[in-house]
Amino acid sequence: NAFWLLGIDSDGNVASTHTGRYFDFTGSSLAAEMASMRMFYDEPARFVTPECFAHTPREATEVITGTAFHSGTMWVRPDMRGPDESGIVMSAVMGKLARLLGLAKWWPKHLFTFSSYALYNHDVVTRFGYAHEAFPVTWYLHYGPAPDCGMKYLPRDVAFGKLKAMADGAAIVRKELAG
């Protein structure tokens, strides 16, 4: 129910990583799964202490029910974080690739991610194409606090439409370049 992507540069060095995870919230919601800590732990009782909590914007996280895909943790090597000479931003490519793989593998009803305020304030996550946002999301797990963040989400049909438009555009460019 999960995957990990590894991006390697032309010299064989690690350039980026990205994770994705499928959830089935049938009979539940993202809000309930976060509050119970089941989103973070298969067996919450083994790890959750009285200090642990997860606070979410209820109106946003309660609508995420049924199947969902979390486009998760991403790391991009510092020298590859901005646009390269062709204008490509690695983090945007990895995020879209992860969502495309999540849609292709599981066809979830919802897609969501969490982002730090720093990334949000630099408009990074907005460029990834999420249609909705909800703030704040805070949690404290057995190993300590997570950074304050927000949640971005969109329904499957919107995600599919955006990714289809991107693929259609790439096909047009390839055709024009081929002459």
Tab-separated table of N, CA and C in Angstrom:
chain	number	residue	atom	x	y	z
A	1	ASN	N	0.804	-1.202	0.000
A	1	ASN	CA	0.000	0.000	0.000
A	1	ASN	C	0.848	1.267	0.000
A	2	ALA	N	2.118	1.148	-0.377
A	2	ALA	CA	3.001	2.312	-0.386
A	2	ALA	C	4.107	2.109	-1.418
A	3	PHE	N	4.781	3.209	-1.761
A	3	PHE	CA	5.955	3.119	-2.613
A	3	PHE	C	6.938	4.218	-2.261
A	4	TRP	N	8.143	4.040	-2.765
A	4	TRP	CA	9.220	4.989	-2.562
A	4	TRP	C	9.897	5.197	-3.910
A	5	LEU	N	10.060	6.451	-4.298
A	5	LEU	CA	10.731	6.775	-5.558
A	5	LEU	C	12.131	7.282	-5.257
A	6	LEU	N	13.080	6.881	-6.053
A	6	LEU	CA	14.458	7.319	-5.916
A	6	LEU	C	14.894	7.924	-7.239
A	7	GLY	N	15.293	9.183	-7.215
A	7	GLY	CA	15.794	9.861	-8.409
A	7	GLY	C	17.309	9.857	-8.400
A	8	ILE	N	17.901	9.401	-9.484
A	8	ILE	CA	19.355	9.312	-9.616
A	8	ILE	C	19.803	10.260	-10.729
A	9	ASP	N	20.870	11.017	-10.486
A	9	ASP	CA	21.358	11.918	-11.526
A	9	ASP	C	22.229	11.165	-12.533
A	10	SER	N	22.716	11.867	-13.540
A	10	SER	CA	23.473	11.218	-14.612
A	10	SER	C	24.804	10.641	-14.135
A	11	ASP	N	25.268	11.050	-12.952
A	11	ASP	CA	26.498	10.493	-12.390
A	11	ASP	C	26.242	9.318	-11.448
A	12	GLY	N	24.951	8.933	-11.305
A	12	GLY	CA	24.609	7.817	-10.435
A	12	GLY	C	24.406	8.192	-8.971
A	13	ASN	N	24.345	9.482	-8.677
A	13	ASN	CA	24.164	9.944	-7.305
A	13	ASN	C	22.689	10.189	-7.006
A	14	VAL	N	22.309	10.017	-5.740
A	14	VAL	CA	20.929	10.266	-5.333
A	14	VAL	C	20.614	11.753	-5.512
A	15	ALA	N	19.539	12.026	-6.233
A	15	ALA	CA	19.123	13.399	-6.490
A	15	ALA	C	17.824	13.740	-5.772
A	16	SER	N	16.959	12.746	-5.553
A	16	SER	CA	15.676	13.013	-4.909
A	16	SER	C	15.047	11.715	-4.427
A	17	THR	N	14.150	11.855	-3.465
A	17	THR	CA	13.338	10.736	-3.007
A	17	THR	C	11.920	11.246	-2.791
A	18	HIS	N	10.969	10.360	-2.879
A	18	HIS	CA	9.563	10.720	-2.656
A	18	HIS	C	8.807	9.464	-2.253
A	19	THR	N	7.845	9.615	-1.340
A	19	THR	CA	7.042	8.485	-0.912
A	19	THR	C	5.577	8.717	-1.245
A	20	GLY	N	4.836	7.639	-1.332
A	20	GLY	CA	3.393	7.705	-1.526
A	20	GLY	C	2.744	6.552	-0.782
A	21	ARG	N	1.555	6.791	-0.231
A	21	ARG	CA	0.876	5.728	0.522
A	21	ARG	C	-0.621	5.779	0.258
A	22	TYR	N	-1.197	4.607	0.075
A	22	TYR	CA	-2.626	4.435	-0.133
A	22	TYR	C	-3.298	4.161	1.208
A	23	PHE	N	-4.471	4.770	1.411
A	23	PHE	CA	-5.276	4.539	2.614
A	23	PHE	C	-6.694	4.181	2.191
A	24	ASP	N	-7.323	3.324	2.962
A	24	ASP	CA	-8.743	3.046	2.774
A	24	ASP	C	-9.466	3.516	4.040
A	25	PHE	N	-10.094	4.681	3.946
A	25	PHE	CA	-10.819	5.277	5.061
A	25	PHE	C	-12.313	4.936	4.992
A	26	THR	N	-12.676	3.841	4.333
A	26	THR	CA	-14.077	3.440	4.247
A	26	THR	C	-14.626	3.264	5.662
A	27	GLY	N	-15.742	3.917	5.947
A	27	GLY	CA	-16.327	3.872	7.287
A	27	GLY	C	-15.628	4.779	8.273
A	28	SER	N	-14.696	5.581	7.798
A	28	SER	CA	-13.932	6.480	8.660
A	28	SER	C	-13.624	7.747	7.862
A	29	SER	N	-12.682	8.529	8.324
A	29	SER	CA	-12.248	9.736	7.611
A	29	SER	C	-10.795	10.010	7.976
A	30	LEU	N	-10.173	10.873	7.212
A	30	LEU	CA	-8.815	11.278	7.538
A	30	LEU	C	-8.775	11.891	8.935
A	31	ALA	N	-9.780	12.685	9.291
A	31	ALA	CA	-9.826	13.300	10.621
A	31	ALA	C	-9.809	12.233	11.712
A	32	ALA	N	-10.662	11.214	11.584
A	32	ALA	CA	-10.741	10.159	12.603
A	32	ALA	C	-9.447	9.354	12.656
A	33	GLU	N	-8.849	9.064	11.500
A	33	GLU	CA	-7.620	8.266	11.469
A	33	GLU	C	-6.447	9.026	12.069
A	34	MET	N	-6.389	10.336	11.849
A	34	MET	CA	-5.326	11.126	12.460
A	34	MET	C	-5.543	11.238	13.965
A	35	ALA	N	-6.775	11.521	14.384
A	35	ALA	CA	-7.053	11.671	15.818
A	35	ALA	C	-6.766	10.383	16.588
A	36	SER	N	-7.051	9.233	15.982
A	36	SER	CA	-6.805	7.947	16.650
A	36	SER	C	-5.354	7.501	16.520
A	37	MET	N	-4.586	8.199	15.694
A	37	MET	CA	-3.185	7.893	15.395
A	37	MET	C	-3.021	6.678	14.490
A	38	ARG	N	-4.124	6.121	13.960
A	38	ARG	CA	-4.013	4.969	13.050
A	38	ARG	C	-3.372	5.364	11.723
A	39	MET	N	-3.414	6.646	11.369
A	39	MET	CA	-2.762	7.067	10.134
A	39	MET	C	-1.239	6.939	10.261
A	40	PHE	N	-0.736	7.084	11.461
A	40	PHE	CA	0.705	7.067	11.691
A	40	PHE	C	1.244	5.709	12.123
A	41	TYR	N	0.404	4.914	12.800
A	41	TYR	CA	0.860	3.657	13.383
A	41	TYR	C	-0.157	2.552	13.105
A	42	ASP	N	0.319	1.375	12.716
A	42	ASP	CA	-0.577	0.217	12.584
A	42	ASP	C	-1.137	-0.188	13.943
A	43	GLU	N	-0.317	-0.052	14.970
A	43	GLU	CA	-0.722	-0.393	16.336
A	43	GLU	C	-0.457	0.807	17.242
A	44	PRO	N	-1.356	1.793	17.246
A	44	PRO	CA	-1.109	3.018	18.030
A	44	PRO	C	-0.791	2.755	19.499
A	45	ALA	N	-1.406	1.764	20.108
A	45	ALA	CA	-1.196	1.513	21.536
A	45	ALA	C	0.274	1.233	21.871
A	46	ARG	N	1.023	0.732	20.907
A	46	ARG	CA	2.444	0.435	21.147
A	46	ARG	C	3.300	1.692	21.222
A	47	PHE	N	2.858	2.798	20.611
A	47	PHE	CA	3.709	3.978	20.495
A	47	PHE	C	3.118	5.249	21.104
A	48	VAL	N	1.816	5.354	21.104
A	48	VAL	CA	1.177	6.601	21.510
A	48	VAL	C	1.290	6.791	23.021
A	49	THR	N	1.740	7.979	23.397
A	49	THR	CA	1.849	8.370	24.798
A	49	THR	C	0.818	9.467	25.061
A	50	PRO	N	0.589	9.826	26.315
A	50	PRO	CA	-0.379	10.894	26.599
A	50	PRO	C	-0.037	12.231	25.935
A	51	GLU	N	1.227	12.425	25.593
A	51	GLU	CA	1.631	13.678	24.945
A	51	GLU	C	1.273	13.727	23.459
A	52	CYS	N	0.984	12.588	22.862
A	52	CYS	CA	0.712	12.528	21.422
A	52	CYS	C	-0.652	13.124	21.084
A	53	PHE	N	-0.696	13.845	19.970
A	53	PHE	CA	-1.964	14.385	19.486
A	53	PHE	C	-1.846	14.682	18.000
A	54	ALA	N	-2.976	14.834	17.359
A	54	ALA	CA	-3.046	15.293	15.966
A	54	ALA	C	-4.264	16.211	15.859
A	55	HIS	N	-4.024	17.456	15.520
A	55	HIS	CA	-5.105	18.424	15.339
A	55	HIS	C	-5.179	18.798	13.868
A	56	THR	N	-6.365	18.721	13.316
A	56	THR	CA	-6.556	19.019	11.902
A	56	THR	C	-7.757	19.928	11.719
A	57	PRO	N	-7.827	20.628	10.600
A	57	PRO	CA	-9.046	21.384	10.275
A	57	PRO	C	-10.160	20.381	9.982
A	58	ARG	N	-11.090	20.207	10.892
A	58	ARG	CA	-12.111	19.162	10.790
A	58	ARG	C	-12.908	19.246	9.496
A	59	GLU	N	-13.282	20.453	9.086
A	59	GLU	CA	-14.128	20.570	7.896
A	59	GLU	C	-13.438	20.028	6.646
A	60	ALA	N	-12.120	20.103	6.599
A	60	ALA	CA	-11.380	19.571	5.442
A	60	ALA	C	-11.112	18.085	5.589
A	61	THR	N	-10.649	17.673	6.750
A	61	THR	CA	-10.246	16.275	6.902
A	61	THR	C	-11.434	15.333	7.060
A	62	GLU	N	-12.591	15.837	7.444
A	62	GLU	CA	-13.773	14.964	7.539
A	62	GLU	C	-14.350	14.612	6.173
A	63	VAL	N	-14.084	15.436	5.148
A	63	VAL	CA	-14.608	15.124	3.811
A	63	VAL	C	-13.748	14.082	3.089
A	64	ILE	N	-12.561	13.819	3.606
A	64	ILE	CA	-11.698	12.819	2.991
A	64	ILE	C	-12.055	11.468	3.602
A	65	THR	N	-12.906	10.746	2.878
A	65	THR	CA	-13.397	9.435	3.293
A	65	THR	C	-13.174	8.469	2.133
A	66	GLY	N	-13.373	7.201	2.388
A	66	GLY	CA	-13.173	6.221	1.321
A	66	GLY	C	-11.701	6.064	1.024
A	67	THR	N	-11.363	5.873	-0.232
A	67	THR	CA	-9.967	5.646	-0.604
A	67	THR	C	-9.242	6.972	-0.777
A	68	ALA	N	-7.976	6.984	-0.381
A	68	ALA	CA	-7.184	8.212	-0.449
A	68	ALA	C	-5.720	7.861	-0.687
A	69	PHE	N	-5.017	8.790	-1.311
A	69	PHE	CA	-3.591	8.630	-1.571
A	69	PHE	C	-2.858	9.817	-0.985
A	70	HIS	N	-1.863	9.526	-0.164
A	70	HIS	CA	-1.021	10.575	0.415
A	70	HIS	C	0.275	10.648	-0.369
A	71	SER	N	0.479	11.762	-1.049
A	71	SER	CA	1.739	12.022	-1.733
A	71	SER	C	2.653	12.597	-0.672
A	72	GLY	N	3.597	11.779	-0.222
A	72	GLY	CA	4.255	12.046	1.043
A	72	GLY	C	5.576	12.746	1.012
A	73	THR	N	6.402	12.330	1.901
A	73	THR	CA	7.665	12.981	2.185
A	73	THR	C	8.552	13.021	0.938
A	74	MET	N	9.109	14.200	0.702
A	74	MET	CA	9.979	14.389	-0.454
A	74	MET	C	11.281	15.029	0.004
A	75	TRP	N	12.367	14.630	-0.630
A	75	TRP	CA	13.657	15.277	-0.435
A	75	TRP	C	14.274	15.460	-1.811
A	76	VAL	N	14.814	16.647	-2.048
A	76	VAL	CA	15.525	16.937	-3.294
A	76	VAL	C	16.876	17.527	-2.896
A	77	ARG	N	17.928	17.008	-3.498
A	77	ARG	CA	19.272	17.488	-3.203
A	77	ARG	C	19.330	19.009	-3.406
A	78	PRO	N	19.972	19.737	-2.501
A	78	PRO	CA	19.951	21.205	-2.568
A	78	PRO	C	20.335	21.805	-3.918
A	79	ASP	N	21.298	21.231	-4.613
A	79	ASP	CA	21.706	21.810	-5.889
A	79	ASP	C	20.692	21.550	-7.008
A	80	MET	N	19.639	20.784	-6.721
A	80	MET	CA	18.621	20.487	-7.733
A	80	MET	C	17.258	21.069	-7.357
A	81	ARG	N	17.201	21.933	-6.367
A	81	ARG	CA	15.916	22.428	-5.879
A	81	ARG	C	15.324	23.535	-6.729
A	82	GLY	N	16.111	24.276	-7.415
A	82	GLY	CA	15.578	25.329	-8.275
A	82	GLY	C	15.443	24.832	-9.696
A	83	PRO	N	14.976	25.698	-10.584
A	83	PRO	CA	14.881	25.271	-11.991
A	83	PRO	C	16.266	24.977	-12.555
A	84	ASP	N	16.388	23.894	-13.342
A	84	ASP	CA	17.645	23.624	-14.011
A	84	ASP	C	17.712	24.460	-15.290
A	85	GLU	N	18.710	24.218	-16.118
A	85	GLU	CA	18.887	25.027	-17.329
A	85	GLU	C	17.698	24.930	-18.286
A	86	SER	N	16.927	23.858	-18.191
A	86	SER	CA	15.749	23.732	-19.051
A	86	SER	C	14.484	24.253	-18.371
A	87	GLY	N	14.628	24.726	-17.118
A	87	GLY	CA	13.477	25.268	-16.404
A	87	GLY	C	12.720	24.245	-15.568
A	88	ILE	N	13.214	23.012	-15.524
A	88	ILE	CA	12.534	21.952	-14.776
A	88	ILE	C	12.856	22.074	-13.288
A	89	VAL	N	11.812	21.988	-12.458
A	89	VAL	CA	11.970	21.983	-11.005
A	89	VAL	C	11.717	20.548	-10.539
A	90	MET	N	12.752	19.896	-10.006
A	90	MET	CA	12.689	18.483	-9.650
A	90	MET	C	11.542	18.171	-8.693
A	91	SER	N	11.319	19.019	-7.693
A	91	SER	CA	10.269	18.721	-6.720
A	91	SER	C	8.891	18.704	-7.371
A	92	ALA	N	8.655	19.580	-8.325
A	92	ALA	CA	7.365	19.589	-9.018
A	92	ALA	C	7.188	18.321	-9.849
A	93	VAL	N	8.243	17.890	-10.489
A	93	VAL	CA	8.184	16.673	-11.298
A	93	VAL	C	7.929	15.457	-10.406
A	94	MET	N	8.658	15.356	-9.303
A	94	MET	CA	8.504	14.202	-8.408
A	94	MET	C	7.103	14.163	-7.799
A	95	GLY	N	6.579	15.315	-7.395
A	95	GLY	CA	5.237	15.357	-6.821
A	95	GLY	C	4.174	14.906	-7.807
A	96	LYS	N	4.283	15.370	-9.039
A	96	LYS	CA	3.309	14.972	-10.068
A	96	LYS	C	3.463	13.499	-10.434
A	97	LEU	N	4.698	13.032	-10.502
A	97	LEU	CA	4.930	11.624	-10.798
A	97	LEU	C	4.336	10.732	-9.702
A	98	ALA	N	4.522	11.120	-8.451
A	98	ALA	CA	3.967	10.334	-7.344
A	98	ALA	C	2.442	10.299	-7.422
A	99	ARG	N	1.807	11.439	-7.698
A	99	ARG	CA	0.341	11.461	-7.813
A	99	ARG	C	-0.119	10.608	-8.990
A	100	LEU	N	0.588	10.679	-10.100
A	100	LEU	CA	0.240	9.871	-11.267
A	100	LEU	C	0.342	8.375	-10.931
A	101	LEU	N	1.394	7.979	-10.253
A	101	LEU	CA	1.544	6.573	-9.863
A	101	LEU	C	0.444	6.158	-8.890
A	102	GLY	N	0.112	7.031	-7.927
A	102	GLY	CA	-0.958	6.724	-6.984
A	102	GLY	C	-2.295	6.546	-7.678
A	103	LEU	N	-2.592	7.421	-8.646
A	103	LEU	CA	-3.835	7.287	-9.413
A	103	LEU	C	-3.841	6.000	-10.233
A	104	ALA	N	-2.724	5.714	-10.892
A	104	ALA	CA	-2.663	4.531	-11.750
A	104	ALA	C	-2.768	3.239	-10.945
A	105	LYS	N	-2.156	3.192	-9.795
A	105	LYS	CA	-2.132	1.961	-9.008
A	105	LYS	C	-3.424	1.730	-8.233
A	106	TRP	N	-4.000	2.799	-7.627
A	106	TRP	CA	-5.130	2.596	-6.715
A	106	TRP	C	-6.415	3.322	-7.108
A	107	TRP	N	-6.378	4.303	-7.988
A	107	TRP	CA	-7.547	5.100	-8.383
A	107	TRP	C	-8.310	5.605	-7.146
A	108	PRO	N	-7.622	6.327	-6.253
A	108	PRO	CA	-8.246	6.778	-5.011
A	108	PRO	C	-9.264	7.892	-5.244
A	109	LYS	N	-10.177	8.011	-4.319
A	109	LYS	CA	-11.199	9.057	-4.375
A	109	LYS	C	-10.593	10.431	-4.068
A	110	HIS	N	-9.589	10.471	-3.209
A	110	HIS	CA	-8.949	11.736	-2.798
A	110	HIS	C	-7.437	11.603	-2.854
A	111	LEU	N	-6.762	12.724	-3.076
A	111	LEU	CA	-5.313	12.812	-2.982
A	111	LEU	C	-5.000	13.938	-2.015
A	112	PHE	N	-3.995	13.745	-1.158
A	112	PHE	CA	-3.650	14.803	-0.216
A	112	PHE	C	-2.174	14.757	0.124
A	113	THR	N	-1.698	15.862	0.669
A	113	THR	CA	-0.328	15.964	1.153
A	113	THR	C	-0.314	16.970	2.285
A	114	PHE	N	0.777	16.999	3.012
A	114	PHE	CA	1.000	17.997	4.044
A	114	PHE	C	2.235	18.781	3.655
A	115	SER	N	2.269	20.051	3.980
A	115	SER	CA	3.450	20.855	3.678
A	115	SER	C	3.728	21.806	4.827
A	116	SER	N	4.995	22.097	5.018
A	116	SER	CA	5.386	23.046	6.051
A	116	SER	C	4.934	24.443	5.639
A	117	TYR	N	4.809	25.312	6.626
A	117	TYR	CA	4.464	26.706	6.319
A	117	TYR	C	5.532	27.347	5.435
A	118	ALA	N	6.794	26.973	5.652
A	118	ALA	CA	7.874	27.560	4.846
A	118	ALA	C	7.671	27.255	3.365
A	119	LEU	N	7.340	26.006	3.044
A	119	LEU	CA	7.096	25.668	1.638
A	119	LEU	C	5.845	26.360	1.122
A	120	TYR	N	4.826	26.412	1.936
A	120	TYR	CA	3.594	27.099	1.538
A	120	TYR	C	3.870	28.576	1.263
A	121	ASN	N	4.605	29.218	2.150
A	121	ASN	CA	4.895	30.653	1.994
A	121	ASN	C	5.750	30.949	0.774
A	122	HIS	N	6.488	29.977	0.295
A	122	HIS	CA	7.284	30.154	-0.927
A	122	HIS	C	6.539	29.652	-2.156
A	123	ASP	N	5.255	29.357	-2.010
A	123	ASP	CA	4.383	28.950	-3.114
A	123	ASP	C	4.786	27.629	-3.755
A	124	VAL	N	5.587	26.828	-3.035
A	124	VAL	CA	6.061	25.569	-3.590
A	124	VAL	C	4.905	24.595	-3.798
A	125	VAL	N	4.089	24.390	-2.770
A	125	VAL	CA	3.046	23.383	-2.856
A	125	VAL	C	1.948	23.796	-3.830
A	126	THR	N	1.654	25.081	-3.920
A	126	THR	CA	0.643	25.553	-4.868
A	126	THR	C	1.030	25.178	-6.295
A	127	ARG	N	2.321	25.241	-6.605
A	127	ARG	CA	2.787	24.873	-7.950
A	127	ARG	C	2.585	23.392	-8.233
A	128	PHE	N	2.371	22.581	-7.185
A	128	PHE	CA	2.144	21.151	-7.383
A	128	PHE	C	0.734	20.877	-7.872
A	129	GLY	N	-0.168	21.857	-7.831
A	129	GLY	CA	-1.481	21.703	-8.436
A	129	GLY	C	-2.612	21.274	-7.532
A	130	TYR	N	-2.448	21.361	-6.225
A	130	TYR	CA	-3.549	21.004	-5.325
A	130	TYR	C	-4.597	22.110	-5.331
A	131	ALA	N	-5.866	21.722	-5.357
A	131	ALA	CA	-6.958	22.678	-5.512
A	131	ALA	C	-7.449	23.260	-4.193
A	132	HIS	N	-7.250	22.569	-3.076
A	132	HIS	CA	-7.768	23.014	-1.776
A	132	HIS	C	-6.654	23.004	-0.741
A	133	GLU	N	-6.806	23.851	0.275
A	133	GLU	CA	-5.831	23.871	1.349
A	133	GLU	C	-6.546	24.055	2.680
A	134	ALA	N	-5.929	23.581	3.751
A	134	ALA	CA	-6.505	23.695	5.082
A	134	ALA	C	-5.375	23.862	6.097
A	135	PHE	N	-5.507	24.853	6.968
A	135	PHE	CA	-4.487	25.131	7.978
A	135	PHE	C	-5.153	25.352	9.320
A	136	PRO	N	-4.488	25.159	10.430
A	136	PRO	CA	-3.212	24.460	10.565
A	136	PRO	C	-3.428	22.982	10.819
A	137	VAL	N	-2.389	22.216	10.574
A	137	VAL	CA	-2.347	20.804	10.938
A	137	VAL	C	-1.148	20.675	11.873
A	138	THR	N	-1.370	20.159	13.065
A	138	THR	CA	-0.269	19.976	14.010
A	138	THR	C	-0.376	18.584	14.619
A	139	TRP	N	0.769	17.992	14.877
A	139	TRP	CA	0.766	16.720	15.568
A	139	TRP	C	2.052	16.547	16.360
A	140	TYR	N	1.928	15.734	17.372
A	140	TYR	CA	3.058	15.378	18.224
A	140	TYR	C	3.036	13.859	18.323
A	141	LEU	N	4.092	13.232	17.842
A	141	LEU	CA	4.175	11.779	17.848
A	141	LEU	C	5.172	11.327	18.918
A	142	HIS	N	5.344	10.052	19.072
A	142	HIS	CA	6.179	9.536	20.163
A	142	HIS	C	7.617	10.034	20.101
A	143	TYR	N	8.095	10.435	18.954
A	143	TYR	CA	9.471	10.914	18.820
A	143	TYR	C	9.572	12.428	18.873
A	144	GLY	N	8.445	13.129	18.994
A	144	GLY	CA	8.474	14.574	19.134
A	144	GLY	C	7.512	15.266	18.189
A	145	PRO	N	7.538	16.600	18.188
A	145	PRO	CA	6.584	17.354	17.366
A	145	PRO	C	6.968	17.358	15.894
A	146	ALA	N	5.965	17.377	15.057
A	146	ALA	CA	6.173	17.590	13.627
A	146	ALA	C	6.145	19.099	13.392
A	147	PRO	N	6.754	19.573	12.326
A	147	PRO	CA	6.683	21.020	12.069
A	147	PRO	C	5.240	21.431	11.795
A	148	ASP	N	4.905	22.662	12.189
A	148	ASP	CA	3.574	23.170	11.870
A	148	ASP	C	3.404	23.154	10.362
A	149	CYS	N	2.233	22.722	9.930
A	149	CYS	CA	2.037	22.590	8.496
A	149	CYS	C	0.570	22.762	8.136
A	150	GLY	N	0.311	22.653	6.868
A	150	GLY	CA	-1.040	22.689	6.346
A	150	GLY	C	-1.252	21.495	5.450
A	151	MET	N	-2.487	21.294	5.050
A	151	MET	CA	-2.832	20.160	4.205
A	151	MET	C	-3.328	20.688	2.868
A	152	LYS	N	-2.939	20.025	1.805
A	152	LYS	CA	-3.431	20.314	0.460
A	152	LYS	C	-4.137	19.068	-0.026
A	153	TYR	N	-5.262	19.236	-0.715
A	153	TYR	CA	-6.002	18.068	-1.162
A	153	TYR	C	-6.808	18.390	-2.414
A	154	LEU	N	-7.194	17.352	-3.131
A	154	LEU	CA	-8.042	17.501	-4.297
A	154	LEU	C	-8.716	16.181	-4.594
A	155	PRO	N	-9.899	16.261	-5.195
A	155	PRO	CA	-10.601	15.024	-5.562
A	155	PRO	C	-9.955	14.379	-6.784
A	156	ARG	N	-10.211	13.087	-6.947
A	156	ARG	CA	-9.625	12.299	-8.028
A	156	ARG	C	-9.860	12.909	-9.393
A	157	ASP	N	-11.085	13.351	-9.702
A	157	ASP	CA	-11.358	13.850	-11.050
A	157	ASP	C	-10.532	15.091	-11.371
A	158	VAL	N	-10.318	15.954	-10.393
A	158	VAL	CA	-9.491	17.145	-10.612
A	158	VAL	C	-8.034	16.731	-10.809
A	159	ALA	N	-7.547	15.829	-9.960
A	159	ALA	CA	-6.164	15.360	-10.081
A	159	ALA	C	-5.933	14.709	-11.441
A	160	PHE	N	-6.855	13.852	-11.847
A	160	PHE	CA	-6.723	13.170	-13.121
A	160	PHE	C	-6.732	14.181	-14.272
A	161	GLY	N	-7.636	15.147	-14.209
A	161	GLY	CA	-7.701	16.169	-15.251
A	161	GLY	C	-6.410	16.958	-15.372
A	162	LYS	N	-5.838	17.342	-14.244
A	162	LYS	CA	-4.580	18.100	-14.268
A	162	LYS	C	-3.448	17.258	-14.845
A	163	LEU	N	-3.346	16.002	-14.415
A	163	LEU	CA	-2.281	15.144	-14.920
A	163	LEU	C	-2.476	14.797	-16.391
A	164	LYS	N	-3.726	14.631	-16.821
A	164	LYS	CA	-4.001	14.363	-18.234
A	164	LYS	C	-3.605	15.567	-19.085
A	165	ALA	N	-3.933	16.762	-18.614
A	165	ALA	CA	-3.565	17.974	-19.352
A	165	ALA	C	-2.047	18.091	-19.476
A	166	MET	N	-1.330	17.742	-18.403
A	166	MET	CA	0.124	17.781	-18.446
A	166	MET	C	0.659	16.776	-19.472
A	167	ALA	N	0.123	15.561	-19.473
A	167	ALA	CA	0.570	14.539	-20.426
A	167	ALA	C	0.219	14.945	-21.859
A	168	ASP	N	-0.988	15.483	-22.070
A	168	ASP	CA	-1.383	15.935	-23.410
A	168	ASP	C	-0.459	17.053	-23.895
A	169	GLY	N	-0.113	17.961	-22.985
A	169	GLY	CA	0.796	19.052	-23.348
A	169	GLY	C	2.175	18.538	-23.712
A	170	ALA	N	2.661	17.557	-22.964
A	170	ALA	CA	3.970	16.971	-23.268
A	170	ALA	C	3.952	16.296	-24.638
A	171	ALA	N	2.853	15.639	-24.974
A	171	ALA	CA	2.743	14.983	-26.286
A	171	ALA	C	2.785	16.018	-27.406
A	172	ILE	N	2.122	17.140	-27.200
A	172	ILE	CA	2.130	18.214	-28.209
A	172	ILE	C	3.549	18.740	-28.396
A	173	VAL	N	4.246	18.988	-27.309
A	173	VAL	CA	5.629	19.504	-27.382
A	173	VAL	C	6.530	18.493	-28.089
A	174	ARG	N	6.416	17.203	-27.719
A	174	ARG	CA	7.237	16.173	-28.368
A	174	ARG	C	6.981	16.148	-29.873
A	175	LYS	N	5.718	16.267	-30.275
A	175	LYS	CA	5.374	16.253	-31.696
A	175	LYS	C	5.981	17.449	-32.416
A	176	GLU	N	5.877	18.625	-31.769
A	176	GLU	CA	6.433	19.833	-32.392
A	176	GLU	C	7.953	19.735	-32.490
A	177	LEU	N	8.604	19.196	-31.477
A	177	LEU	CA	10.049	19.072	-31.491
A	177	LEU	C	10.527	18.058	-32.524
A	178	ALA	N	9.702	17.034	-32.761
A	178	ALA	CA	10.068	16.004	-33.738
A	178	ALA	C	9.981	16.537	-35.174
A	179	GLY	N	9.300	17.656	-35.324
A	179	GLY	CA	9.253	18.305	-36.614
A	179	GLY	C	8.176	17.852	-37.487
